[in-house]
Amino acid sequence: MKDHAPRASDRTVRLEEYAPFPWIVGDVSLTFRLHPTATRVLSRITFAPNPAAPSGPFFLHGEKLKLIEASIDGAPVSPTITDEGLTCDVPGTPFVFEAEVEIDPSGNTALDGLYMSGGMYCTQCEAEGFRKITFYPDRPDVMAPFNVRIEGPEDAPLPVMLSNGNPGAQEGNSAEWHDPWPKPSYLFALVAGDLVAKSGTFTTASGMPVALNVYVRPGDEDRCDYALDSLIRSMRWDEQEYAREYDLSVFSIVAVDDFNMGAMENKGLNIFNSKYVLASPDTATDVDFEMIEGIVAHEYFHNWTGNRVTCRDWFQLCLKEGLTVFRDQQFSGDMRSEPVKRIDDVLALRARQFREDNGPLAHPVRPESYIEINNFYTATVYEKGAEVIGMLRRLVGAEAYRAALDLYFERHDGQACTIEDWLKVFEDATGRDLSQFKLWYSQAGTPRVEVSEEWDEEAGRLALTFRQHTPPTPGQPDKAPLVIPIALGLLDAGGNEIMATEVVELTEAEQRVEIGLGTGDADLASDAPRVPGRPVPSILRGFSAPVILQRQTSAEERAFLLAHDTDPFNKWEAGRALARDVLVRMVTEGAEADPHYLSALEMVAKDDALDPAFRALALSLPSQDDLAQAIHDGGATPEPTAIWAALRRLAEEIGGTLEPVLSRLYDEMRVPGPYTPDAESAGARALRGAALAYLSRVDGGSRAAAQFAEAGNMTEQLGALGALLRIGKGEEELAAFRRRWEGDRLVMDKWFALQAASASPAEAHDVALRLTGDPAFDWTNPNRFRSVIGALTGNVAAFHEPEGRIYRLVTDWLIRLDPVNPQTAARLTTAFETWKRFDADRQGMIRENLERLSAVDGLSRDTSEMVGRILA
Ligand SMILES: [Zn+2]
């Protein structure tokens, strides 16, 4: 029965090798007899030959399954079983395959398939977890309706037993569920345990009532209101903006403590990392509330973009993820401040995706090969995938975008699709040829767009020359020019807008755009009167394309745009660029903090006409990683400790110079009354928190200590604690915080993360040893592991402390985690992806550690692929 196939790790999966499954699955019936160590899964699946596919052997995926018995049309069979699945002789006509397998949920520490978390049964099947539950064609293009019966353990009945779809008979110790919508196996879900629900109802636009439930462990019921409210707002928004209605009688969200990802969009039964469900004013920050809103929306929106229309294969992951991220960004922009949301999204894109796109892990939005698909749930697929949709919408316009989406749902409902299907819908709806645009899906790397300008004073014409190029990335030495929408505006010398935003479409490697000012033959329409003096262009407004804009600009012009630009994104961007230039000079030339920057910053801080949330963003400094990247791009070698010291010096300088305005803001931005997580209050708290962080640099922490003692919510308490830790204080507060929150996992994650993130390079190793040696460091829990190891690697100066002790410590922990939870271990290896930016000593130490990791006997396919790519 047992065959010796090559280990799956040896095999690269390629897009070009796609072939449809040779059978069509009709119905799927599953019975689960739950038991912590010996759950029985009985399956009954109907198969018929697929006339659209070449015939092939009958192969069902299956990993770590103990086959009890199998039959075809009722007759027992003895299939051949390998590490990857089962093959069997089958008739050439429709047949019924039945199997009974045994699995061990409590032994499943990889949190993939059916596993246990705190005594509760739950599943995670995307991308390839279902094959750890039973034998099945575990691929997204096989879609079928599912019937599920769950039987609880006889000796320990489970109050709640859930699966996808609509509820059927629920009696005694069993529950039945029927999902009428054909779905791929990665959307299967099962949850069973001692859970309680916070419930609500929603009536769809066409009048169908839907029962809504947020399931949590007893005791957490009072922390679900915001998730439920976010769900209701998401359902309404999708009806209003995309005409998408919900399609089952019940929709549930379940919070799980042990979870590799953020959340999962299983049909009708979303499973969430509890971090993105549970929130109360005293335990969650404003950022937590905002994340919950965004992630609840994201998973709900998948019901149409992902579930009803799914991906043909995993190379098409961006089809559902890029689009759904774009949709959740639109939603959050509508719920909150759109410009502030855009700035936040671009900050995240640059921090994660640009970093990825400029290193050894760079890959296209639609990758062409993988060894372990779990390694491709990346910022490129998600965030750059969303940027591509945003560009498409900008190019065709909002109305045509909506028409194309209507056609997409109409044409492809119930199908498993490709990027080609997606683009064809846009071509058919708009008449546009998207063959060049399609390169965004296949070409990796962040394009550089260089702009130079000529001003013809006499003719009153401004000419902009754009040159685009995309640097080589692994496997892609040469790149073709892309379609790049550049949103452009123009200000006169007095700061008045003389040309409202227009979109220029770059398609060539070099392209010249002339703008006439009131001359009557303008290339870009403009009725503005001719203005004396050279205008100031505002380029890439709203960050209209995910590119790096390269332009020789003076500090004066940046300060001018920071003061006057009418586009909020570019206004912020001007200030950010100014801060980056100042800091880079401080690091590389030992320059002093530039007084022009400080006065420009003061002007923004003082400007009460500006949204407080926007001002908070304008006051924030570039991250250590941003600066390392900027210094590297400038041709120098970044020194992490020097970057850390310059940031500290500038923060002190800002605290001192802007003390009067910061102190006024700190007093004025106090939000009276009970805490509410709305955008306006959160914005005021963000600005107050930014002021506090700077003021603490110069007041010895007195304000922060007082705020910590009085804080009535987690945002203010954690903000005060962070401000204290960053100035080397807060020991007592840290202990008090722990005493108060010891029993709360999510809050304790913050306690760990904050210390790791604010450790100075000199104390990093001691802090790391203390945190990882703490009895509460439950390292098998992914949230806890990330809160220490992830936060430590995100603190660039700490991670790269000159003696290499943190490299060793992180590597040791990855070696320990890998056999237990390969997905989480593999994801954290990305800490090393920027290693080639640094000096020879650091590179040597990193290489040594990566080689040590890669040499581990039995290293998972996940981690081994990642380390191989980073080292290549
Ligand atoms: Zn998603």
mmCIF file of C-alpha atoms and ligand atoms in Angstrom, residues 126 263-265 295 298-299 302 305 317 320-322 324-325 328 377 382, ligand 1:
data_model
loop_
_atom_site.group_PDB
_atom_site.id
_atom_site.type_symbol
_atom_site.label_atom_id
_atom_site.label_comp_id
_atom_site.label_asym_id
_atom_site.label_seq_id
_atom_site.Cartn_x
_atom_site.Cartn_y
_atom_site.Cartn_z
ATOM 1 C CA GLU A 126 -6.398 27.766 2.284
ATOM 2 C CA ALA A 263 -8.551 35.733 8.973
ATOM 3 C CA MET A 264 -10.129 33.360 6.469
ATOM 4 C CA GLU A 265 -13.139 33.891 4.219
ATOM 5 C CA ILE A 295 -10.349 42.775 8.018
ATOM 6 C CA HIS A 298 -12.084 42.165 3.576
ATOM 7 C CA GLU A 299 -13.241 38.668 4.490
ATOM 8 C CA HIS A 302 -14.526 37.782 -0.492
ATOM 9 C CA THR A 305 -14.579 38.304 -5.014
ATOM 10 C CA LEU A 317 -4.274 34.360 -6.138
ATOM 11 C CA LYS A 320 -9.214 37.441 -5.441
ATOM 12 C CA GLU A 321 -6.712 39.080 -3.094
ATOM 13 C CA GLY A 322 -5.688 42.167 -5.069
ATOM 14 C CA THR A 324 -10.536 42.287 -2.320
ATOM 15 C CA VAL A 325 -7.768 44.384 -0.759
ATOM 16 C CA ASP A 328 -11.544 46.887 1.599
ATOM 17 C CA TYR A 377 0.678 35.093 0.350
ATOM 18 C CA TYR A 382 -2.035 41.463 -1.989
HETATM 19 ZN ZN ZN B 1 -8.129 37.856 1.385
#
